[in-house]
XYZ file of N, CA, C and O in Angstrom:
716
model
N -39.305 -34.041 40.253
C -39.651 -35.325 40.784
C -40.005 -36.404 39.904
O -39.509 -37.520 39.843
N -40.764 -35.750 38.974
C -41.290 -36.814 38.026
C -40.234 -37.146 36.765
O -40.343 -38.452 36.605
N -39.343 -36.366 36.674
C -38.368 -36.616 35.792
C -37.476 -37.604 36.381
O -37.023 -38.671 35.850
N -37.296 -37.230 37.744
C -36.254 -38.605 38.454
C -37.016 -39.836 38.370
O -36.212 -40.789 37.881
N -38.199 -39.769 38.577
C -39.116 -41.262 38.719
C -38.901 -41.887 37.392
O -38.769 -42.981 37.335
N -38.903 -41.050 36.246
C -39.022 -41.856 34.874
C -37.539 -42.119 34.508
O -37.530 -43.150 34.051
N -36.501 -41.270 34.938
C -35.299 -42.136 34.856
C -34.961 -43.427 35.538
O -34.273 -44.174 35.040
N -35.158 -43.209 36.699
C -35.032 -44.380 37.496
C -35.790 -45.518 36.839
O -35.313 -46.956 36.959
N -36.618 -45.451 36.659
C -37.596 -46.420 35.930
C -37.128 -46.767 34.248
O -36.935 -48.033 34.092
N -36.793 -45.997 33.684
C -36.365 -46.129 32.177
C -34.705 -46.069 32.244
O -34.101 -45.821 30.838
N -33.831 -46.060 32.942
C -32.398 -45.864 32.850
C -31.750 -46.741 31.944
O -30.723 -46.220 31.165
N -32.117 -47.778 31.940
C -31.444 -48.922 30.982
C -31.646 -48.580 29.460
O -30.985 -49.141 28.724
N -32.715 -47.811 29.325
C -32.872 -47.477 27.671
C -32.358 -45.956 27.606
O -31.679 -45.714 26.484
N -32.459 -45.037 28.436
C -32.313 -43.686 28.272
C -30.719 -43.467 28.171
O -30.334 -42.839 27.507
N -30.002 -44.004 28.975
C -28.410 -44.038 28.984
C -27.761 -44.520 27.857
O -27.150 -43.742 27.153
N -28.069 -45.750 27.259
C -27.564 -46.225 26.016
C -27.816 -45.161 24.873
O -27.011 -45.428 23.761
N -29.348 -44.928 24.992
C -29.780 -43.887 23.671
C -29.263 -42.504 23.922
O -28.534 -42.151 22.718
N -28.765 -42.051 25.194
C -28.226 -40.927 24.891
C -26.464 -41.037 24.643
O -26.143 -40.207 23.853
N -25.940 -42.053 25.010
C -24.571 -42.322 24.656
C -24.581 -42.423 22.997
O -23.791 -41.843 22.335
N -25.540 -43.076 22.591
C -25.568 -43.252 20.976
C -25.698 -42.105 20.116
O -25.159 -41.684 19.170
N -26.868 -41.236 20.926
C -26.947 -39.773 20.362
C -25.669 -38.950 20.082
O -25.437 -38.260 19.555
N -25.004 -38.970 21.638
C -23.852 -38.047 21.596
C -22.727 -38.375 20.781
O -22.131 -37.495 19.863
N -22.715 -40.003 20.481
C -21.644 -40.415 19.496
C -22.224 -39.921 17.936
O -21.361 -39.555 17.174
N -23.159 -39.987 17.665
C -24.061 -39.531 16.495
C -23.635 -38.266 16.246
O -23.196 -37.802 14.844
N -24.090 -37.525 17.068
C -23.666 -35.811 16.795
C -22.188 -35.474 16.741
O -21.833 -34.702 15.876
N -21.303 -36.269 17.589
C -19.907 -35.901 17.547
C -19.270 -36.197 15.895
O -18.620 -35.480 15.235
N -19.980 -37.545 15.336
C -19.362 -37.849 13.864
C -19.996 -36.939 13.091
O -19.310 -36.445 11.999
N -21.193 -36.483 13.100
C -21.795 -35.443 12.182
C -20.885 -34.193 12.215
O -20.699 -33.444 11.336
N -20.675 -33.583 13.526
C -20.086 -32.350 13.878
C -18.531 -32.486 12.900
O -18.074 -31.432 12.244
N -17.728 -33.501 13.414
C -16.604 -33.603 12.832
C -16.562 -33.699 11.221
O -15.758 -33.304 10.652
N -17.497 -34.413 10.815
C -17.705 -34.729 9.441
C -17.961 -33.214 8.671
O -17.538 -33.224 7.473
N -18.781 -32.455 9.164
C -19.159 -31.158 8.583
C -18.181 -29.939 9.071
O -18.043 -28.950 8.250
N -17.502 -30.085 9.912
C -16.421 -29.221 10.347
C -15.279 -28.765 9.348
O -14.547 -29.873 9.104
N -15.009 -27.738 9.201
C -13.781 -27.270 8.308
C -13.053 -26.292 9.017
O -13.674 -25.312 9.446
N -12.035 -26.458 9.283
C -10.903 -25.929 10.221
C -10.861 -24.529 9.500
O -10.661 -24.386 7.949
N -10.917 -23.078 9.987
C -10.560 -22.011 9.470
C -9.206 -21.297 9.911
O -9.228 -21.348 11.249
N -8.230 -20.760 9.550
C -7.141 -20.510 9.977
C -7.031 -18.983 9.583
O -7.416 -18.568 8.505
N -6.352 -18.203 10.326
C -6.419 -16.799 10.210
C -5.056 -16.526 9.982
O -4.100 -16.624 11.069
N -4.599 -15.873 9.046
C -3.293 -15.369 8.784
C -3.277 -13.688 9.177
O -4.175 -13.015 8.541
N -2.573 -13.162 9.859
C -2.581 -11.769 9.727
C -1.284 -10.910 9.839
O -0.398 -11.731 10.033
N -1.378 -9.678 9.587
C -0.240 -8.936 9.650
C -0.739 -7.455 10.200
O -1.784 -7.065 10.298
N 0.312 -6.916 10.918
C -0.012 -5.646 11.709
C 0.788 -4.537 11.206
O 2.034 -4.471 10.770
N -0.107 -3.346 10.796
C 0.586 -2.506 10.134
C 0.325 -0.978 10.837
O -0.356 -0.860 11.575
N 1.344 -0.120 10.985
C 1.505 1.036 11.427
C 0.780 2.117 10.337
O 1.720 2.221 9.395
N -0.280 2.694 10.420
C -0.812 3.862 9.903
C -1.129 4.819 10.557
O -1.852 4.908 11.349
N -0.105 6.043 10.221
C 0.015 7.334 10.890
C -1.311 7.918 10.574
O -1.736 7.795 9.533
N -1.582 8.799 11.729
C -2.891 9.421 11.614
C -2.915 10.721 10.326
O -3.634 11.091 10.015
N -1.546 11.050 9.943
C -1.211 12.136 8.995
C -0.470 11.679 8.067
O 0.544 10.768 8.182
N -0.568 12.254 6.867
C 0.127 11.878 5.430
C 1.577 12.318 6.096
O 1.826 13.542 6.363
N 2.765 11.594 5.907
C 3.943 12.056 6.206
C 4.389 13.037 4.880
O 4.050 12.996 3.960
N 5.330 14.048 5.278
C 6.106 14.931 4.559
C 7.541 15.365 4.841
O 7.597 14.977 6.088
N 8.254 15.679 4.007
C 9.610 15.961 4.423
C 9.877 17.271 4.609
O 10.520 17.551 5.781
N 9.611 18.302 3.887
C 10.156 19.535 3.828
C 8.753 20.349 3.874
O 8.595 21.619 4.596
N 7.831 20.209 2.879
C 6.700 20.780 2.640
C 5.341 20.073 2.643
O 5.775 18.512 2.332
N 4.494 20.259 3.098
C 3.102 19.557 3.059
C 2.661 19.734 1.554
O 3.294 20.500 0.935
N 1.785 18.805 1.179
C 1.428 18.705 -0.026
C 0.569 19.940 -0.661
O 0.398 20.688 0.404
N 0.613 20.240 -1.780
C 0.167 21.274 -2.438
C -1.394 21.422 -1.989
O -2.218 22.476 -1.825
N -1.979 20.544 -2.194
C -3.223 20.141 -1.907
C -3.617 20.281 -0.209
O -2.893 19.873 0.356
N -4.970 20.915 0.155
C -5.011 20.844 1.743
C -4.940 19.317 2.050
O -5.262 18.245 1.400
N -4.326 19.132 3.239
C -4.213 18.056 3.728
C -5.621 17.382 4.170
O -6.464 17.884 4.636
N -5.710 15.873 4.282
C -6.975 15.315 4.760
C -6.922 15.272 5.961
O -5.937 15.207 6.888
N -8.033 15.236 6.627
C -8.182 14.932 8.136
C -7.522 13.717 8.263
O -7.731 12.712 7.644
N -7.163 13.605 9.554
C -6.472 12.292 9.982
C -7.465 11.138 9.876
O -7.215 9.989 9.521
N -8.622 11.020 10.099
C -9.769 10.208 9.862
C -9.693 9.736 8.435
O -9.772 8.422 7.997
N -9.853 10.560 7.497
C -9.952 10.360 6.249
C -8.557 9.762 5.525
O -8.606 8.928 4.923
N -7.517 10.327 6.188
C -6.197 9.547 5.520
C -6.146 8.173 5.851
O -5.783 7.227 5.067
N -6.486 7.783 7.199
C -6.466 6.449 7.564
C -7.502 5.445 6.801
O -7.039 4.543 6.493
N -8.665 6.015 6.594
C -9.507 5.599 5.934
C -9.097 5.085 4.450
O -9.457 4.266 3.910
N -8.517 6.243 3.863
C -8.154 6.182 2.666
C -6.867 4.979 2.367
O -6.927 4.239 1.583
N -6.094 4.857 3.432
C -5.059 3.837 3.748
C -5.559 2.387 3.777
O -5.298 1.530 3.034
N -6.635 2.366 4.390
C -7.467 1.267 4.661
C -7.878 0.608 3.188
O -7.952 -0.423 2.713
N -8.654 1.627 2.785
C -9.469 1.341 1.253
C -8.264 1.184 0.350
O -8.634 0.301 -0.453
N -7.148 1.502 0.480
C -6.162 1.292 -0.602
C -5.713 -0.130 -0.287
O -5.560 -0.617 -1.486
N -5.782 -0.848 0.848
C -5.239 -2.039 0.992
C -6.127 -2.973 0.123
O -6.074 -4.201 -0.311
N -7.318 -2.556 -0.029
C -8.753 -3.415 -0.641
C -8.795 -2.963 -2.078
O -9.717 -3.500 -2.675
N -8.305 -1.879 -2.411
C -8.402 -1.207 -3.763
C -7.682 -2.031 -4.867
O -6.922 -3.090 -4.856
N -8.242 -1.908 -6.254
C -7.696 -2.597 -7.385
C -6.168 -2.427 -7.570
O -5.468 -3.158 -8.087
N -5.900 -1.046 -6.963
C -4.356 -0.777 -7.235
C -3.420 -1.809 -6.449
O -2.347 -2.107 -7.179
N -3.943 -2.234 -5.466
C -2.987 -3.181 -4.494
C -3.398 -4.366 -4.847
O -2.790 -5.428 -5.204
N -4.717 -4.900 -5.124
C -5.173 -6.244 -5.351
C -4.891 -6.630 -6.700
O -4.477 -7.924 -7.109
N -4.801 -5.944 -7.740
C -4.201 -6.302 -9.049
C -2.738 -6.513 -9.024
O -2.465 -7.678 -9.838
N -1.816 -5.817 -8.265
C -0.816 -6.165 -8.008
C -0.281 -7.820 -7.383
O 0.175 -8.471 -7.695
N -1.401 -7.976 -6.321
C -1.369 -9.238 -5.796
C -1.506 -10.400 -6.797
O -1.152 -11.277 -6.639
N -2.639 -10.119 -7.416
C -3.039 -11.194 -8.474
C -2.118 -11.429 -9.528
O -2.276 -12.659 -10.226
N -1.086 -10.631 -9.705
C -0.085 -10.835 -10.739
C 1.059 -11.445 -10.043
O 1.893 -11.979 -10.675
N 1.163 -11.668 -8.731
C 2.202 -12.448 -8.015
C 1.800 -13.792 -8.565
O 0.566 -14.548 -8.849
N 2.661 -14.485 -9.084
C 2.772 -15.826 -9.751
C 2.298 -17.027 -8.757
O 1.441 -17.852 -9.178
N 2.748 -16.957 -7.640
C 2.128 -17.913 -6.624
C 0.879 -17.733 -6.213
O 0.068 -18.733 -6.050
N 0.383 -16.612 -6.164
C -1.162 -16.349 -5.882
C -2.128 -16.496 -7.045
O -3.179 -17.237 -6.800
N -1.332 -16.406 -8.309
C -2.359 -16.561 -9.611
C -2.419 -18.098 -9.615
O -3.595 -18.493 -10.284
N -1.384 -18.781 -9.252
C -1.749 -20.249 -9.610
C -2.475 -20.949 -8.326
O -2.904 -22.300 -8.326
N -2.937 -20.036 -7.342
C -3.790 -21.111 -6.003
C -5.290 -21.171 -6.937
O -5.769 -20.711 -7.517
N -5.576 -22.827 -6.536
C -6.896 -23.006 -7.062
C -8.315 -22.112 -6.617
O -8.935 -21.862 -7.410
N -7.972 -21.732 -5.358
C -9.066 -20.824 -4.777
C -9.249 -19.674 -5.537
O -10.406 -19.053 -5.676
N -8.181 -19.041 -5.990
C -8.146 -17.643 -6.654
C -8.418 -18.220 -8.190
O -9.294 -17.397 -8.815
N -7.904 -19.098 -8.820
C -8.328 -19.454 -10.073
C -9.777 -19.840 -10.304
O -10.414 -19.576 -11.447
N -10.418 -20.247 -9.414
C -11.713 -20.637 -9.412
C -12.990 -19.507 -9.178
O -14.020 -19.799 -9.702
N -12.211 -18.218 -8.842
C -13.280 -17.073 -8.863
C -13.265 -16.508 -10.242
O -12.371 -16.167 -11.021
N -14.742 -16.037 -10.350
C -14.745 -15.268 -11.709
C -14.344 -13.956 -11.661
O -13.847 -13.459 -12.457
N -14.504 -13.489 -10.358
C -13.790 -11.970 -10.285
C -12.883 -12.113 -9.040
O -13.224 -11.980 -7.836
N -11.809 -12.661 -9.315
C -10.805 -12.769 -8.164
C -10.636 -11.628 -7.286
O -10.283 -11.474 -6.141
N -10.477 -10.441 -7.818
C -10.281 -9.220 -7.178
C -11.238 -8.968 -6.199
O -11.018 -8.341 -5.191
N -12.586 -8.801 -6.684
C -13.774 -8.768 -5.764
C -13.767 -9.903 -4.767
O -14.073 -9.360 -3.457
N -13.331 -11.021 -4.925
C -13.305 -12.048 -3.916
C -12.288 -11.897 -2.759
O -12.453 -11.999 -1.562
N -11.266 -11.459 -3.285
C -10.034 -11.036 -2.467
C -10.476 -9.597 -1.437
O -10.200 -9.821 -0.228
N -11.074 -8.812 -2.106
C -11.442 -7.318 -1.392
C -12.557 -7.829 -0.374
O -12.425 -7.241 0.750
N -13.299 -8.791 -0.565
C -14.310 -9.347 0.279
C -13.921 -10.098 1.261
O -14.256 -10.166 2.447
N -12.836 -10.660 1.247
C -12.303 -11.585 2.193
C -11.176 -10.935 3.300
O -11.100 -11.402 4.250
N -10.622 -9.849 2.863
C -9.731 -9.355 3.643
C -10.260 -8.336 4.672
O -10.861 -7.565 4.166
N -9.832 -8.237 5.649
C -10.420 -7.594 6.933
C -9.367 -6.772 7.300
O -8.130 -7.270 7.407
N -9.659 -5.519 7.682
C -8.618 -4.514 8.353
C -9.354 -3.866 9.364
O -10.257 -3.143 9.384
N -8.752 -3.965 10.597
C -9.431 -3.512 11.785
C -8.293 -2.895 12.504
O -7.177 -3.104 12.701
N -8.566 -1.787 13.367
C -7.837 -1.081 14.113
C -7.591 -1.758 15.560
O -8.413 -2.577 15.961
N -6.450 -1.587 15.946
C -6.184 -2.514 17.369
C -6.139 -1.610 18.188
O -5.421 -0.434 18.559
N -7.193 -1.537 19.060
C -7.598 -0.854 20.233
C -7.667 0.690 19.430
O -8.639 0.771 18.607
N -7.222 1.756 20.144
C -7.134 3.135 19.672
C -5.847 3.612 19.285
O -5.880 4.599 19.121
N -5.169 2.624 18.886
C -3.914 2.893 18.512
C -3.725 3.068 16.748
O -4.697 3.364 16.223
N -2.611 3.686 16.202
C -2.379 3.520 14.877
C -2.006 2.308 14.177
O -1.529 2.379 13.166
N -1.999 1.245 14.978
C -1.852 -0.353 14.496
C -3.202 -0.694 13.831
O -4.273 -0.389 14.311
N -3.126 -1.367 12.902
C -4.120 -1.917 12.016
C -3.649 -3.174 11.880
O -2.812 -3.412 11.322
N -4.837 -4.251 11.862
C -4.662 -5.679 11.676
C -5.090 -5.959 10.539
O -6.227 -5.755 10.220
N -4.493 -6.408 9.462
C -4.863 -7.203 8.259
C -4.908 -8.521 8.341
O -4.003 -9.303 8.720
N -6.084 -9.056 8.374
C -6.024 -10.550 8.363
C -7.056 -11.093 7.253
O -8.042 -10.448 6.579
N -6.894 -12.291 7.016
C -7.681 -13.148 6.110
C -7.926 -14.613 6.748
O -6.844 -15.271 7.137
N -9.287 -15.146 6.477
C -9.588 -16.535 7.011
C -9.640 -17.390 5.843
O -10.008 -17.065 4.911
N -9.035 -18.602 6.205
C -9.078 -19.362 4.857
C -8.791 -20.895 5.562
O -8.195 -21.157 6.544
N -9.347 -22.000 4.970
C -9.333 -23.422 5.444
C -7.921 -23.903 5.395
O -7.327 -24.708 5.934
N -7.127 -23.199 4.440
C -5.572 -23.512 4.000
C -4.534 -22.521 4.820
O -4.525 -21.506 4.084
N -3.965 -22.924 5.863
C -3.119 -21.796 6.385
C -1.921 -21.288 5.434
O -2.044 -20.042 5.653
N -1.494 -21.971 4.775
C -0.657 -21.534 3.782
C -1.161 -20.434 2.879
O -0.417 -19.478 2.359
N -2.112 -20.620 2.265
C -2.988 -19.902 1.328
C -3.271 -18.764 2.084
O -2.947 -17.593 1.603
N -3.616 -18.743 3.113
C -4.030 -17.537 3.964
C -2.776 -16.780 4.300
O -2.813 -15.595 3.907
N -1.647 -17.479 4.763
C -0.429 -16.576 4.780
C 0.082 -15.766 3.756
O 0.335 -14.869 3.603
N -0.136 -16.842 2.633
C 0.475 -16.423 1.220
C -0.302 -14.941 0.478
O 0.387 -13.962 0.353
N -1.688 -15.093 0.905
C -2.310 -13.890 0.320
C -2.370 -12.457 1.311
O -2.129 -11.641 0.952
N -2.111 -12.777 2.550
C -1.916 -11.668 3.573
C -0.658 -10.910 3.295
O -0.267 -9.784 3.103
N 0.383 -11.844 3.082
C 1.756 -11.399 2.921
C 1.777 -10.642 1.695
O 2.397 -9.501 1.188
N 1.321 -11.208 0.437
C 0.977 -10.421 -0.909
C 0.293 -9.398 -0.752
O 0.571 -8.210 -1.253
N -0.613 -9.147 -0.152
C -1.509 -7.853 -0.084
C -0.660 -6.910 0.864
O -0.629 -5.770 0.272
N 0.164 -7.127 1.783
C 0.789 -6.228 2.561
C 1.953 -5.576 1.747
O 2.241 -4.369 1.547
N 2.778 -6.819 0.976
C 3.716 -6.417 0.135
C 3.230 -5.286 -0.860
O 4.250 -4.538 -1.303
N 2.070 -5.736 -1.482
C 1.814 -4.779 -2.655
C 1.359 -3.563 -2.274
O 1.576 -2.512 -2.734
N 0.638 -3.450 -1.135
C 0.436 -1.996 -0.394
C 1.736 -1.227 -0.176
O 2.059 -0.012 -0.502
N 2.768 -2.094 0.487
C 3.946 -1.132 0.511
C 4.682 -0.560 -0.739
O 5.270 0.436 -0.702
N 4.615 -1.608 -1.835
C 5.155 -1.016 -3.036
C 4.097 0.125 -3.534
O 4.882 0.955 -3.945
N 3.006 0.159 -3.259
C 2.084 1.265 -3.791
C 2.627 2.414 -3.061
O 2.795 3.615 -3.612
N 2.713 2.372 -1.553
C 3.006 3.588 -0.902
C 4.594 3.916 -1.225
O 4.724 5.074 -1.144
N 5.522 3.158 -1.545
C 6.687 3.242 -1.770
C 6.808 4.109 -3.341
O 7.419 5.025 -3.117
N 5.934 3.595 -3.904
C 6.095 4.576 -5.394
C 5.301 5.952 -5.152
O 5.933 6.966 -5.595
N 4.617 5.815 -4.422
C 3.828 7.521 -4.095
C 4.430 8.201 -3.324
O 5.061 9.523 -3.582
N 5.354 7.550 -2.157
C 6.640 8.339 -1.453
C 7.650 8.784 -2.317
O 8.069 10.043 -2.197
N 7.920 8.000 -3.350
C 9.052 8.256 -4.208
C 8.810 9.513 -5.076
O 9.618 10.444 -5.207
N 7.550 9.495 -5.583
C 7.144 10.374 -6.415
C 6.789 11.709 -5.771
O 7.357 12.868 -6.110
N 6.430 11.995 -4.370
C 6.182 12.983 -3.549
C 7.452 13.446 -3.198
O 8.043 14.685 -3.113
N 8.793 12.462 -2.863
C 10.185 13.014 -2.806
C 10.686 13.569 -3.604
O 11.455 14.701 -3.551
N 10.425 13.094 -5.030
C 10.900 13.895 -6.200
C 10.463 15.175 -6.311
O 11.336 15.829 -6.743
N 9.275 15.287 -6.079
C 8.405 16.757 -5.745
C 9.051 17.576 -5.148
O 9.605 18.830 -5.120
N 9.262 16.923 -3.835
C 9.949 17.845 -2.770
C 11.215 18.422 -3.210
O 11.724 19.516 -3.135
N 12.169 17.548 -3.763
C 13.285 17.693 -4.258
C 13.680 18.757 -5.219
O 14.278 19.887 -5.315
N 12.509 18.724 -6.041
C 12.383 19.810 -7.143
C 12.058 21.172 -6.658
O 12.766 22.120 -6.829
N 10.971 21.221 -5.547
C 10.785 22.461 -5.086
C 12.083 22.986 -4.073
O 12.205 24.142 -4.142
N 12.708 22.149 -3.618
C 13.902 22.569 -2.774
C 14.885 23.021 -3.710
O 15.828 23.967 -3.538
N 15.049 22.475 -4.816
C 15.989 22.813 -5.816
C 15.778 24.190 -6.290
O 16.510 25.070 -6.349
N 14.445 24.277 -6.724
C 13.893 25.577 -7.237
C 14.047 26.852 -6.081
O 14.742 27.977 -6.095
N 13.808 26.399 -4.836
C 14.006 27.344 -3.901
C 15.499 27.649 -3.582
O 15.885 28.782 -3.338
N 16.040 26.707 -3.607
C 17.822 27.059 -3.500
C 18.285 28.051 -4.377
O 18.958 28.537 -4.190
N 17.995 27.697 -5.798
C 18.359 28.568 -6.915
C 17.638 29.786 -6.613
O 18.479 31.017 -6.996
N 16.499 30.164 -6.183
C 16.090 31.440 -6.002
C 16.879 32.221 -4.882
O 17.274 33.148 -4.905
N 17.029 31.617 -3.810
C 17.784 32.154 -2.588
C 19.114 32.362 -3.066
O 19.715 33.476 -2.464
N 19.674 31.368 -3.885
C 21.159 31.723 -4.382
C 21.284 33.053 -5.086
O 22.314 33.865 -4.767
N 20.123 33.257 -5.906
C 20.292 34.318 -6.640
C 19.808 35.747 -5.751
O 20.448 36.633 -6.245
N 19.108 35.600 -4.933
C 18.938 36.610 -3.931
C 20.257 36.833 -3.106
O 20.479 37.999 -2.883
N 20.750 35.877 -2.650
C 22.083 36.073 -1.956
C 23.070 36.791 -2.961
O 23.836 37.641 -2.574
N 23.227 36.197 -4.059
C 24.171 36.886 -5.109
C 23.856 38.524 -5.326
O 24.755 39.321 -5.251
N 22.570 38.723 -5.371
C 22.347 40.249 -5.360
C 22.612 40.944 -4.273
O 23.080 42.240 -4.394
N 22.430 40.406 -2.942
C 22.660 40.830 -1.833
C 24.342 41.265 -1.893
O 24.830 42.231 -1.253
N 24.910 40.030 -2.351
C 26.303 40.298 -2.080
C 26.855 41.351 -3.162
O 27.940 42.205 -2.842
N 26.264 41.548 -4.308
C 26.765 42.563 -5.095
C 26.314 43.970 -4.851
O 27.134 45.130 -4.991
N 25.338 43.964 -3.896
C 24.857 45.421 -3.386
C 26.075 45.913 -2.363
O 26.405 46.764 -2.053
């Protein structure tokens, strides 16, 4: 009741003062506000390491460790050094101004699981949407390059093992034929 009485008595001062404070607040917020854009990519990270014919010689990692390894690989120097070698990324002022761009980028990139699926969201927030998009795309491309190289070496190893197995079995078959 008291507040209502004060408002009725002083409305001609309170109303313009309230409008003036609201406008001043809006100007301050707009002056200090920096928009942040999020670029993201969705990756499928299987819960187990893939294999063609033979599992790796070493014991397989538990599924949680394999997934964590892939997530950390996205933030690793192995991937981020490749990203920073990209000509477009290296020329970005935000990257050039960093004393340790690899650490800066590792801190900025975020990888989160989508629900309880095998999908993972890789994203990066930045005031410039094009920079954000360029960095996320470069990180994902570098990750796939590293994975491709690893898969190729693993495939070559499997082919060697299969060739060896084929030769051994051919020799066994030849002995059986001779008998």
